[in-house]
Short mmCIF file of C-alpha atoms in Angstrom, two decimals:
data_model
loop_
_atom_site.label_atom_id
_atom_site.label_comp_id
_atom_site.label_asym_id
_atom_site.label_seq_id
_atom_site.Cartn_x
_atom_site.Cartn_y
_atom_site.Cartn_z
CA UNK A 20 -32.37 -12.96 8.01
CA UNK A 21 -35.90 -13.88 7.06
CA UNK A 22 -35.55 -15.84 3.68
CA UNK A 23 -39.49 -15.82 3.14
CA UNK A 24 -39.88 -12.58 3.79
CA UNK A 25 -36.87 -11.43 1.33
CA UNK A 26 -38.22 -13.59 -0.99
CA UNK A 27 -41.61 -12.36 -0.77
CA UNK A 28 -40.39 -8.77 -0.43
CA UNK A 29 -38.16 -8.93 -3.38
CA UNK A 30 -41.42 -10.88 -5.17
CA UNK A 31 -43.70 -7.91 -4.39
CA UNK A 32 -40.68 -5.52 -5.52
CA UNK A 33 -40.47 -6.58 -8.79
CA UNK A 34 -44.23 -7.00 -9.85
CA UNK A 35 -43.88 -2.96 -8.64
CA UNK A 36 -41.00 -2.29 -11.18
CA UNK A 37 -42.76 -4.09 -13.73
CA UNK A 38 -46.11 -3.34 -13.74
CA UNK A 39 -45.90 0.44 -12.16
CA UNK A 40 -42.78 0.75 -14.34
CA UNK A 41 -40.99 2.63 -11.72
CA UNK A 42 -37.22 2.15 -9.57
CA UNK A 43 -38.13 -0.04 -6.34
CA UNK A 44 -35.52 0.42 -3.24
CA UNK A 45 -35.25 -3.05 -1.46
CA UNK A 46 -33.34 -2.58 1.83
CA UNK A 47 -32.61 -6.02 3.72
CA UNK A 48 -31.47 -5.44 7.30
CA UNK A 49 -28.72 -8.23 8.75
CA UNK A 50 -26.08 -8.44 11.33
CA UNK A 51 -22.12 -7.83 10.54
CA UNK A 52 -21.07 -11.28 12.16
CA UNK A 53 -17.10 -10.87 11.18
CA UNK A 54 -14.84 -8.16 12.09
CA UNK A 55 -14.96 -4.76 9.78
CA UNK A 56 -11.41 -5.64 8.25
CA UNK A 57 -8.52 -7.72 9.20
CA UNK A 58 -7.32 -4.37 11.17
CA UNK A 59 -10.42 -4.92 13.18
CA UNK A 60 -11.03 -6.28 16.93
CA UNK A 61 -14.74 -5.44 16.83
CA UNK A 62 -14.87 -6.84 20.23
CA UNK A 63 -13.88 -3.01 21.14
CA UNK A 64 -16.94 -1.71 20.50
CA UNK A 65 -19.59 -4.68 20.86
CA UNK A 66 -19.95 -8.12 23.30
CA UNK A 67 -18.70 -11.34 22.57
CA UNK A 68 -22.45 -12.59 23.35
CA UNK A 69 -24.14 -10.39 21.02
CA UNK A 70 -22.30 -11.41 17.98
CA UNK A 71 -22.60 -15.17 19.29
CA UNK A 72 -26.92 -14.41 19.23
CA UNK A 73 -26.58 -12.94 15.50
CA UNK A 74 -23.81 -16.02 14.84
CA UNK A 75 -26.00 -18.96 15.80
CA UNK A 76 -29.69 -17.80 16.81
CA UNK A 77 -31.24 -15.20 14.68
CA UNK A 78 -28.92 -16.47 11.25
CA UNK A 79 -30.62 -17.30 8.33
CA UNK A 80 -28.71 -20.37 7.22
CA UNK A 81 -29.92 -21.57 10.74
CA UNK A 82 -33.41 -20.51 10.85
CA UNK A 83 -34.23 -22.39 7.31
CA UNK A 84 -32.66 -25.10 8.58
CA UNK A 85 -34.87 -25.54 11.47
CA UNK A 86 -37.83 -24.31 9.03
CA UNK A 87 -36.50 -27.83 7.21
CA UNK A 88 -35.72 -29.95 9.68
CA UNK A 89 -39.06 -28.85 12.19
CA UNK A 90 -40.70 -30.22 8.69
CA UNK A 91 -38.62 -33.68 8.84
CA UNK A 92 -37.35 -32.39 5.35
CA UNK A 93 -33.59 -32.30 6.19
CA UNK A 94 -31.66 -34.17 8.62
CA UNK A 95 -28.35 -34.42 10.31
CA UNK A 96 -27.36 -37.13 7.75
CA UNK A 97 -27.90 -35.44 4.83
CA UNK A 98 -26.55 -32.18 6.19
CA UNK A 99 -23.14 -33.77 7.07
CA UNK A 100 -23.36 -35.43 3.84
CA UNK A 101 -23.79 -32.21 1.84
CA UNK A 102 -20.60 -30.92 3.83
CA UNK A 103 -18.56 -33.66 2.92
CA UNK A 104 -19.17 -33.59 -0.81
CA UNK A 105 -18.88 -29.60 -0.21
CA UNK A 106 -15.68 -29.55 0.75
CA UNK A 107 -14.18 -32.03 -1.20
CA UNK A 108 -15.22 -30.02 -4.07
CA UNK A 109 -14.22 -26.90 -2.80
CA UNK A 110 -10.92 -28.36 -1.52
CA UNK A 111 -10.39 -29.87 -5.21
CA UNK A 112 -11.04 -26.54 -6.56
CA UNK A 113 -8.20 -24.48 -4.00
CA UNK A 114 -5.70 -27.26 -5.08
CA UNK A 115 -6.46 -26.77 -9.04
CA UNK A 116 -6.03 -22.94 -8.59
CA UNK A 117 -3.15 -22.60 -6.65
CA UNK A 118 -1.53 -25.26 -9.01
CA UNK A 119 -2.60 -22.66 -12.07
CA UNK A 120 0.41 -20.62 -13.28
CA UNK A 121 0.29 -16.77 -13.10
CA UNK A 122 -0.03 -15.04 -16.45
CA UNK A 123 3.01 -13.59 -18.43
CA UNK A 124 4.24 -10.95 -16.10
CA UNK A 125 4.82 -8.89 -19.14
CA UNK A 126 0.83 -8.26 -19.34
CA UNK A 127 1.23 -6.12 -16.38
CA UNK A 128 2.08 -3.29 -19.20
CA UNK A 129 -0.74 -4.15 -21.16
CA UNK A 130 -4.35 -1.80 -20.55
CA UNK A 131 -2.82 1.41 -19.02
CA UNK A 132 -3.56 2.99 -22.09
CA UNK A 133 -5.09 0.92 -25.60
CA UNK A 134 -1.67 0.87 -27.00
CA UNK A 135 1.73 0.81 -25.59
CA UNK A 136 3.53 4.50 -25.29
CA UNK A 137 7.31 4.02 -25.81
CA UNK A 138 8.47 5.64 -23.07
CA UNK A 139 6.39 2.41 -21.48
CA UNK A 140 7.58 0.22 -24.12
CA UNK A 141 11.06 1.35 -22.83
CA UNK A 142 10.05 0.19 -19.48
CA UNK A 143 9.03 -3.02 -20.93
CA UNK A 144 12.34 -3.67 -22.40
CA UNK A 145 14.14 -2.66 -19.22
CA UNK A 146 12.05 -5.53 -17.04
CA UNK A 147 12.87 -8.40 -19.19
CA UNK A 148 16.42 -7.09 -19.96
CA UNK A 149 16.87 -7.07 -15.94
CA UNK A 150 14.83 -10.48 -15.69
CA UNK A 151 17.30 -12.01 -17.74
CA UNK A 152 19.83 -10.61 -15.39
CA UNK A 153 18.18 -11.81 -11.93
CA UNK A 154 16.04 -14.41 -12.79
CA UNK A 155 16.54 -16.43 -9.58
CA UNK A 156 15.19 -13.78 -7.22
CA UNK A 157 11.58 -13.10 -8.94
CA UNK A 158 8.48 -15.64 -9.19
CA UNK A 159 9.06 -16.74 -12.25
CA UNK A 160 8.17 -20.31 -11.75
CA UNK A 161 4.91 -19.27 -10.21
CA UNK A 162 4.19 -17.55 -13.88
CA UNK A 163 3.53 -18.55 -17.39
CA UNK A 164 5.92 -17.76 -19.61
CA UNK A 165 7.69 -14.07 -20.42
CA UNK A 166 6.22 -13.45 -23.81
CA UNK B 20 -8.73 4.45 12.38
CA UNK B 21 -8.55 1.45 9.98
CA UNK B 22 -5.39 0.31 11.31
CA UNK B 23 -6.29 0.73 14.90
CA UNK B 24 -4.18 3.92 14.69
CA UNK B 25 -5.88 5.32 17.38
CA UNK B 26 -6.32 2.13 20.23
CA UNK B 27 -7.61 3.17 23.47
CA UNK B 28 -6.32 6.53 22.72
CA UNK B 29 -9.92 8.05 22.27
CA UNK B 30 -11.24 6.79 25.39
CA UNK B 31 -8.63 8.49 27.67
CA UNK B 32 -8.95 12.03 26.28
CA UNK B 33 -12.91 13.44 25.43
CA UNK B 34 -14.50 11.36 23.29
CA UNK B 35 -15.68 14.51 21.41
CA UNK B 36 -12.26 15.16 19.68
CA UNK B 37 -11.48 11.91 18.30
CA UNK B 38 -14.96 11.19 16.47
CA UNK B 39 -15.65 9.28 12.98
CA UNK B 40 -16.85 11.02 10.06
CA UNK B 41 -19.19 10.57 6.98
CA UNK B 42 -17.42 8.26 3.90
CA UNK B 43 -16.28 11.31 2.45
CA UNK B 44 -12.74 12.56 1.52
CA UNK B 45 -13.84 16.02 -0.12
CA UNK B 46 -15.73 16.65 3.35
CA UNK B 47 -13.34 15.56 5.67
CA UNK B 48 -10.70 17.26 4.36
CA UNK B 49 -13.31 20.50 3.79
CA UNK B 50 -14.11 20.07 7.21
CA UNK B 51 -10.45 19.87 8.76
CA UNK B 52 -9.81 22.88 6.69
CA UNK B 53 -12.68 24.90 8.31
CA UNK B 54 -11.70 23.98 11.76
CA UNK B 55 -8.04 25.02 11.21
CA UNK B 56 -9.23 27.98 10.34
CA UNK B 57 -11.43 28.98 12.81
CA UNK B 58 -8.30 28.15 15.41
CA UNK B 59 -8.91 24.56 16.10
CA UNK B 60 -6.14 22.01 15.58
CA UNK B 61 -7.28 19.64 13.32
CA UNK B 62 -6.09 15.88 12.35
CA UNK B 63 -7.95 14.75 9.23
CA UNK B 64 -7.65 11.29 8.47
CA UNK B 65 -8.20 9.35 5.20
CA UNK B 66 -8.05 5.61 5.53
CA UNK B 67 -5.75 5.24 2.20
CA UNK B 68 -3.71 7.34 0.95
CA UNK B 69 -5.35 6.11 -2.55
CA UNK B 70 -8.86 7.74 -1.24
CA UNK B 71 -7.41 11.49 -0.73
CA UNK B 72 -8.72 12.36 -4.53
CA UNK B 73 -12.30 13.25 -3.18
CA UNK B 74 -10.43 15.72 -1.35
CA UNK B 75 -7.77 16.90 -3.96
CA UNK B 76 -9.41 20.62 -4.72
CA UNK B 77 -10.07 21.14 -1.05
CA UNK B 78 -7.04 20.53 -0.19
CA UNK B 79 -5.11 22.14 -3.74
CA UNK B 80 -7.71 25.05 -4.01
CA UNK B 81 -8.39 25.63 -0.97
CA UNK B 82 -5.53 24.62 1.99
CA UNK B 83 -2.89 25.48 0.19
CA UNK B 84 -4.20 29.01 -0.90
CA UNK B 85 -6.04 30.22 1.87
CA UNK B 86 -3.19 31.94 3.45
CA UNK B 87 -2.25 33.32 0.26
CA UNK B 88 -5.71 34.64 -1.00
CA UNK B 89 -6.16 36.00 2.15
CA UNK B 90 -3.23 38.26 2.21
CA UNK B 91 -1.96 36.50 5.31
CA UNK B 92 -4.94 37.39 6.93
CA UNK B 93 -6.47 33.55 7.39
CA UNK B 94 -4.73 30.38 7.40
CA UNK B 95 -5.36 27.21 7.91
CA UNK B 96 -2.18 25.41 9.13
CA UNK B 97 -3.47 24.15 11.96
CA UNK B 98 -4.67 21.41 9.33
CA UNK B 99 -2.71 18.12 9.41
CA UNK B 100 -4.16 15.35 6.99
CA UNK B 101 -2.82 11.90 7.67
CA UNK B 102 -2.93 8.92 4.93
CA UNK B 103 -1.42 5.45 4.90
CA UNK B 104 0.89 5.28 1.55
CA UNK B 105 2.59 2.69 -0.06
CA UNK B 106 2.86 -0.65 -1.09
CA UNK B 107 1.81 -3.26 1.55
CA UNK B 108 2.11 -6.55 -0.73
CA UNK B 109 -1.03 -7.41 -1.73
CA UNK B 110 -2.53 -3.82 -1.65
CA UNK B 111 -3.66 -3.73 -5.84
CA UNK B 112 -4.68 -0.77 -7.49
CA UNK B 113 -6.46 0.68 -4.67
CA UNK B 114 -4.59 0.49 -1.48
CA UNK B 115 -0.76 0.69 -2.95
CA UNK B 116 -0.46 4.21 -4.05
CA UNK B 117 2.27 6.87 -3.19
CA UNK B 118 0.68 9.87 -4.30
CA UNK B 119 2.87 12.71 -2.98
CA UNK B 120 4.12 14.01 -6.43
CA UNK B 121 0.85 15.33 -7.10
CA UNK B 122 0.87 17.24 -3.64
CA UNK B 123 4.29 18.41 -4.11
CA UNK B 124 3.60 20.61 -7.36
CA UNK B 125 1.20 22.40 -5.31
CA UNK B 126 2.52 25.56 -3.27
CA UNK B 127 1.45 26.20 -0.01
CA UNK B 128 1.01 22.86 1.31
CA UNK B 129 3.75 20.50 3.36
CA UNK B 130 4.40 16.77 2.27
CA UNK B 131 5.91 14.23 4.70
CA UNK B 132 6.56 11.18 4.84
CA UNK B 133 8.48 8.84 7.75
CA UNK B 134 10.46 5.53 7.45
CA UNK B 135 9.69 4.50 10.99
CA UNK B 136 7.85 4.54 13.96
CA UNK B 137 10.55 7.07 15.90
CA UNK B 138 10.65 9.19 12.92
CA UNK B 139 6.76 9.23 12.37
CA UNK B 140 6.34 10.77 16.22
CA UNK B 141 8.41 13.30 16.06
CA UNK B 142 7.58 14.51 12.04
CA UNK B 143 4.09 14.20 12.85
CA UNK B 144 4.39 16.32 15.73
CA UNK B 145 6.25 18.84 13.68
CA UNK B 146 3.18 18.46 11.36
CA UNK B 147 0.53 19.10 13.95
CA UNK B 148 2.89 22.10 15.51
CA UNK B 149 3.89 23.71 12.02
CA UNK B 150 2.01 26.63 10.69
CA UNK B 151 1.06 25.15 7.39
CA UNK B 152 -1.43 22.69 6.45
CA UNK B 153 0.40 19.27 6.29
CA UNK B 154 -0.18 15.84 4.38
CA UNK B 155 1.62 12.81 6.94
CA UNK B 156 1.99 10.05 4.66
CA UNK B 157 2.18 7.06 6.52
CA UNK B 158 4.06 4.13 5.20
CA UNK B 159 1.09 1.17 6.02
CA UNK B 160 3.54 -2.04 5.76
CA UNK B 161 5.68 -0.26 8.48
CA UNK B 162 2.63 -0.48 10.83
CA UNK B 163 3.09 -4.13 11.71
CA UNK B 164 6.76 -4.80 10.71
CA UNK B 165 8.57 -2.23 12.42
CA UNK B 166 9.11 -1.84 15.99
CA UNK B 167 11.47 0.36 17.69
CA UNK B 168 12.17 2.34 21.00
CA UNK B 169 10.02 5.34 20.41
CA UNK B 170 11.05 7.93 23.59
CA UNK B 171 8.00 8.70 25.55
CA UNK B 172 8.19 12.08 25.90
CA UNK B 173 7.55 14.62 23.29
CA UNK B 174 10.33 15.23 20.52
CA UNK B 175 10.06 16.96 17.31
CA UNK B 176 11.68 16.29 13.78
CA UNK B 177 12.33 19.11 12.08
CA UNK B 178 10.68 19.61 8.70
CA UNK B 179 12.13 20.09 5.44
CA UNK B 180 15.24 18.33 6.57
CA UNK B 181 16.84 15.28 5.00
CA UNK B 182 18.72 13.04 7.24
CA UNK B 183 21.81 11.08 6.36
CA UNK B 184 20.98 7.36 7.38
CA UNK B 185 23.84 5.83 6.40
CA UNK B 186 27.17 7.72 5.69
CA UNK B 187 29.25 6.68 1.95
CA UNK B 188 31.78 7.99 -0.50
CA UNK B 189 30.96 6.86 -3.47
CA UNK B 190 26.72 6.81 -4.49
CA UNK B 191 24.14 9.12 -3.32
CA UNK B 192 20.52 6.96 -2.58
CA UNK B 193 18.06 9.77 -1.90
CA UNK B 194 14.38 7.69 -1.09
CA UNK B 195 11.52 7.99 1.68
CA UNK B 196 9.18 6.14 3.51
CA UNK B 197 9.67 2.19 2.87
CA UNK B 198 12.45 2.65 -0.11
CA UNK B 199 14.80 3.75 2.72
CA UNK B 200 14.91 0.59 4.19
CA UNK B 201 15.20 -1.13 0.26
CA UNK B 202 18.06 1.43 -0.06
CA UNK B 203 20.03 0.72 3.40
CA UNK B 204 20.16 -3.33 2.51
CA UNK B 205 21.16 -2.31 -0.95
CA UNK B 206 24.00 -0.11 0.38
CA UNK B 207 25.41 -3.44 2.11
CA UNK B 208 25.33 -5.43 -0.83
CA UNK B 209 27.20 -3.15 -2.62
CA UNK B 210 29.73 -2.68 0.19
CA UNK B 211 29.94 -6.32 0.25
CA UNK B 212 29.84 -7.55 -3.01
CA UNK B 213 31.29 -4.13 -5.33
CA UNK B 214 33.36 -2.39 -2.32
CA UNK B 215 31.04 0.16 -3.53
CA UNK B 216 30.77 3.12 -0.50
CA UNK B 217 26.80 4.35 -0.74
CA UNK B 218 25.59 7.45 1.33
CA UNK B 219 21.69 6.74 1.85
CA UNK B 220 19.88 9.90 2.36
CA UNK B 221 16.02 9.86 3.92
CA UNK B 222 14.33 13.00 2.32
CA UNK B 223 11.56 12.44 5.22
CA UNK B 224 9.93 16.19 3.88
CA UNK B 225 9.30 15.76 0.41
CA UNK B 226 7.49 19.82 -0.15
CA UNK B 227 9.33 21.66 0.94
CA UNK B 228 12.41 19.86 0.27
CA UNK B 229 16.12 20.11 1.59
CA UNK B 230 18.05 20.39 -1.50
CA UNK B 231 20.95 21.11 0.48
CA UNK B 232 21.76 18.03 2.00
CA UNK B 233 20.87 16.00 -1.40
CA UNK B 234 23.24 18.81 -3.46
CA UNK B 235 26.11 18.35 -0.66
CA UNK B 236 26.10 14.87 -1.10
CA UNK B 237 26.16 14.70 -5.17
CA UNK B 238 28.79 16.80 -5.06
CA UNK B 239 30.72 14.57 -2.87
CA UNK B 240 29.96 11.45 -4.46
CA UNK B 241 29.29 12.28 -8.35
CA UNK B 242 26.78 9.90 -8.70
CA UNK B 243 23.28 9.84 -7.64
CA UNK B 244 20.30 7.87 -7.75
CA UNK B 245 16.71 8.57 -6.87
CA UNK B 246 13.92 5.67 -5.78
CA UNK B 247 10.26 6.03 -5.22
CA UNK B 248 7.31 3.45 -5.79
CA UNK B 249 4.99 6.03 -7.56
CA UNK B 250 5.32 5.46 -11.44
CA UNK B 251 8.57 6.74 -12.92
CA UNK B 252 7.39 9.48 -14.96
CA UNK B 253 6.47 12.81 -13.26
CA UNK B 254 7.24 11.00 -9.69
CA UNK B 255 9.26 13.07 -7.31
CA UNK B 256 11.93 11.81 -8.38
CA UNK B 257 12.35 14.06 -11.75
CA UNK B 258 12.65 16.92 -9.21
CA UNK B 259 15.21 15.87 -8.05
CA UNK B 260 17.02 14.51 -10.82
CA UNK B 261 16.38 18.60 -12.63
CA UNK B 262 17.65 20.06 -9.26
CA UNK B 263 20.93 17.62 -8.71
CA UNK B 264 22.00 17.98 -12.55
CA UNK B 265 21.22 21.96 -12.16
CA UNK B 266 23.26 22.59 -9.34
CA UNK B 267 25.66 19.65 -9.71
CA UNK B 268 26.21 19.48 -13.60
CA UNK B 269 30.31 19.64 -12.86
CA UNK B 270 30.06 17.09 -10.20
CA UNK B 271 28.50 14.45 -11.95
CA UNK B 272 30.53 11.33 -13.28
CA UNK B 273 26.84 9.87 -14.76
CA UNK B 274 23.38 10.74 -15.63
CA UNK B 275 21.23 11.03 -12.08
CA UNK B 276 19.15 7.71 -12.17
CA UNK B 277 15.69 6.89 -11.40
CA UNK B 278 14.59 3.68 -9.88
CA UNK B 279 10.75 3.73 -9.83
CA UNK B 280 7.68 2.17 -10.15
CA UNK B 281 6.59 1.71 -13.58
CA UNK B 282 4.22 3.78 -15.85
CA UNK B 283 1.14 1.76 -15.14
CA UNK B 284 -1.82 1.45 -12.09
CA UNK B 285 -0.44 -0.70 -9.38
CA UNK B 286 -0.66 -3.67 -10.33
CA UNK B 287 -2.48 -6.88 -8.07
CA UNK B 288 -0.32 -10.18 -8.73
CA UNK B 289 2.73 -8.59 -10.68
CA UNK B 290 3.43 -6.56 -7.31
CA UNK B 291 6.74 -8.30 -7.53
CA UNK B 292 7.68 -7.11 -11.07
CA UNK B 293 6.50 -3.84 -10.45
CA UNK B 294 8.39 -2.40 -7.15
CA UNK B 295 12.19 -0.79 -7.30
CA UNK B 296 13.46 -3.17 -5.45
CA UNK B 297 16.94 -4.21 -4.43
CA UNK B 298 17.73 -6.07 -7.20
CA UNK B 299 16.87 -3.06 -9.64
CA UNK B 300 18.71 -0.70 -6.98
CA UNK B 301 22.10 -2.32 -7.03
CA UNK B 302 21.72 -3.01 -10.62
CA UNK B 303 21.72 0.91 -11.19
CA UNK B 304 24.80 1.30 -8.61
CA UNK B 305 26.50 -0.92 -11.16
CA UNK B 306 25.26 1.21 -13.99
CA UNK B 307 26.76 4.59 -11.76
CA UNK B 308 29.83 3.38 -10.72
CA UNK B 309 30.45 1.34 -13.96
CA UNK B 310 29.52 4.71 -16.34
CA UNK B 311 32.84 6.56 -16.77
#
């Protein structure tokens, strides 16, 4: 959570691969803030108030900002002016790719093998012969189109 | 477990029989085996269903032939392995797969596979109590959608035997797991919209399996279709589709149909495209009743 020291860890590292010539292990230690999976309640197994120390004490987004702003080289302003432009960009970006059509559906056959077995070409034939059929009741909209 | 399977569960009975393992199928499965063996009941768990590969000779080579190459002398089928199967809607490649037709070609092991919660207790429990190791596939999108009375006290399914769901005249729906549920709506629609009679059949013990039921049924209704999510060809289904037009050749008015996934990896967005759903189900009910 140190970003010095993982800099100047990984810095060290590589001067070893490169001028001993030999494989370098790096292992960075941190703290699991989020749950193991959405199937998770890791409050099961650990306290609310550890996670909360690892959350907002010993993080390293928040120890290089107080590195910064100890320093007077960041501020409040200009951090809840990076946020702003952050998330309008990232917000702009969400609406542009959930606006983005699927591709054909038909490339779902595509890759299994290099080239298209008939008894999967068969298949094929079978989808967009029942697609035809039930149109209304698949995501077609949501897809470019069936070619 | 990964989808808190197991609750407070562990915590009320010793914490030394309900312990995690190393990231390993091949050993958890190796290990189950061994402790079947040497008279412990075991319950091996792999997180997916789409994980047991690891674990595929221990449990083909190994489980399923110890009491043979043994002469009956050792066994180990006091080994249940359970897996969460099937499609879950946004499962991919990787956390989608039904792989019991591989399991099924290989004698000496049990395949099973519940549509519900009160179903899952008491087939497990047959599982656990049977004499032969077991694979409980466990349908995962069930685990948060369904919810039923389950009895509290201790009830058994038996293995290897189908069970009717829904009683018709005029199709035969043989599925398991999820598809049941596919197959019970589609067996409305077709009462509703075709006046078409469907008897929906829930395999529930895929190895062994209870051809009886399945064969009593074609014959009675001369038309039969099979649906599974696994890809089409080699699924389970083609069993039964050799078995039903082996022992019901006369009886048939059609071809037995298929309704499967198809012959590709399980696909991420096309997930829609890809499933037998209802839509391809009463299509081939048309196809049955509309053959002759």
């Amino acid at each position: 959570n140190d970003l010095f020291a993982v800099y100047n860890a990984t810095k060290a590292a590589r001067r070893l691969a490169v001028e001993e010539q030999r494989p370098v292990v790096l292992e960075a230690m941190t703290y699991r803030v989020g749950h193991h999976s959405t199937s998770d309640d890791s409050t099961a197994y650990r306290s609310v108030d550890e996670v909360n120390y690892w959350d907002t004490v010993d993080t390293p987004i928040n120890r290089i900002r107080s590195y910064l702003t100890d320093r007077e080289w960041w501020d409040d302003g200009q951090e809840k002016e990076l946020r702003s432009v952050t998330r309008t960009e990232i917000l702009r970006a969400f609406k542009e790719a959930e606006t983005t059509k699927l591709p054909n559906p038909l490339l779902m056959f595509d890759d299994a093998w290099d080239t298209l077995p008939p008894a999967l070409e068969d298949q094929k034939q079978e989808l967009i012969e029942h697609l035809k059929k039930y149109p209304e009741h698949y995501p077609l909209d949501k897809c470019e189109e069936m070619k | 477990g990964i989808n808190a399977e197991y609750g407070d569960f562990w915590q009320d009975c010793c914490a030394s029989r309900v312990f995690n393992t190393p990231l390993t199928e091949q050993g958890i499965i190796g290990f189950g085996i061994g402790a079947a063996a040497a008279g412990s009941t075991a319950i091996a768990e792999i997180q997916f269903a789409d994980y047991i590969f690891p674990g595929f000779d221990q449990l083909v080579n190994e489980a399923a032939k110890y009491r043979y190459r043994s002469g009956n002398e050792y066994d180990c089928g006091r080994l249940t392995v359970r897996a969460p199967w099937g499609a879950v809607g946004h499962g991919a490649l990787y956390h989608s797969q039904s792989p019991e037709a591989y399991f099924a070609h290989t004698p000496g092991l049990k395949i099973v596979v519940p549509r519900g919660p009160i179903q899952a207790k008491g087939l497990l429990l047959s599982c656990i109590l049977d004499n032969n190791p077991c694979i409980f596939f466990e349908p995962k999108i069930l685990y948060r959608l369904a919810a039923e009375e389950v009895p509290l006290g201790t009830y058994t399914i038996p293995l290897s035997q189908a069970e009717i769901v829904r009683q018709g005249t005029d199709v035969t729906m043989i599925g398991w797991g999820t598809v049941v549920h596919v197959l019970l709506e589609v067996a409305s629609m077709a009462e509703e919209q075709l006046g078409v009679s469907c008897e929906v059949i829930d395999l529930q013990t895929i190895a062994p399996y209870d051809a009886q039921t399945i064969e009593a049924s074609v014959k009675k209704t001369g038309k039969a279709m099979v649906v599974h999510e696994a890809p089409l060809t080699q699924g389970f289904g083609a069993e039964i589709a050799a078995r039903l037009q082996e022992k019901c050749f006369l009886h048939l008015e059609a071809p037995v149909q298929r309704v499967a996934g198809w012959d590709t990896p399980f696909p991420y967005i096309y997930e829609p495209f890809y499933l037998p759903d209802k839509w391809r189900c009463l299509d081939t009910v048309k196809k049955l009743v509309d053959f002759m």
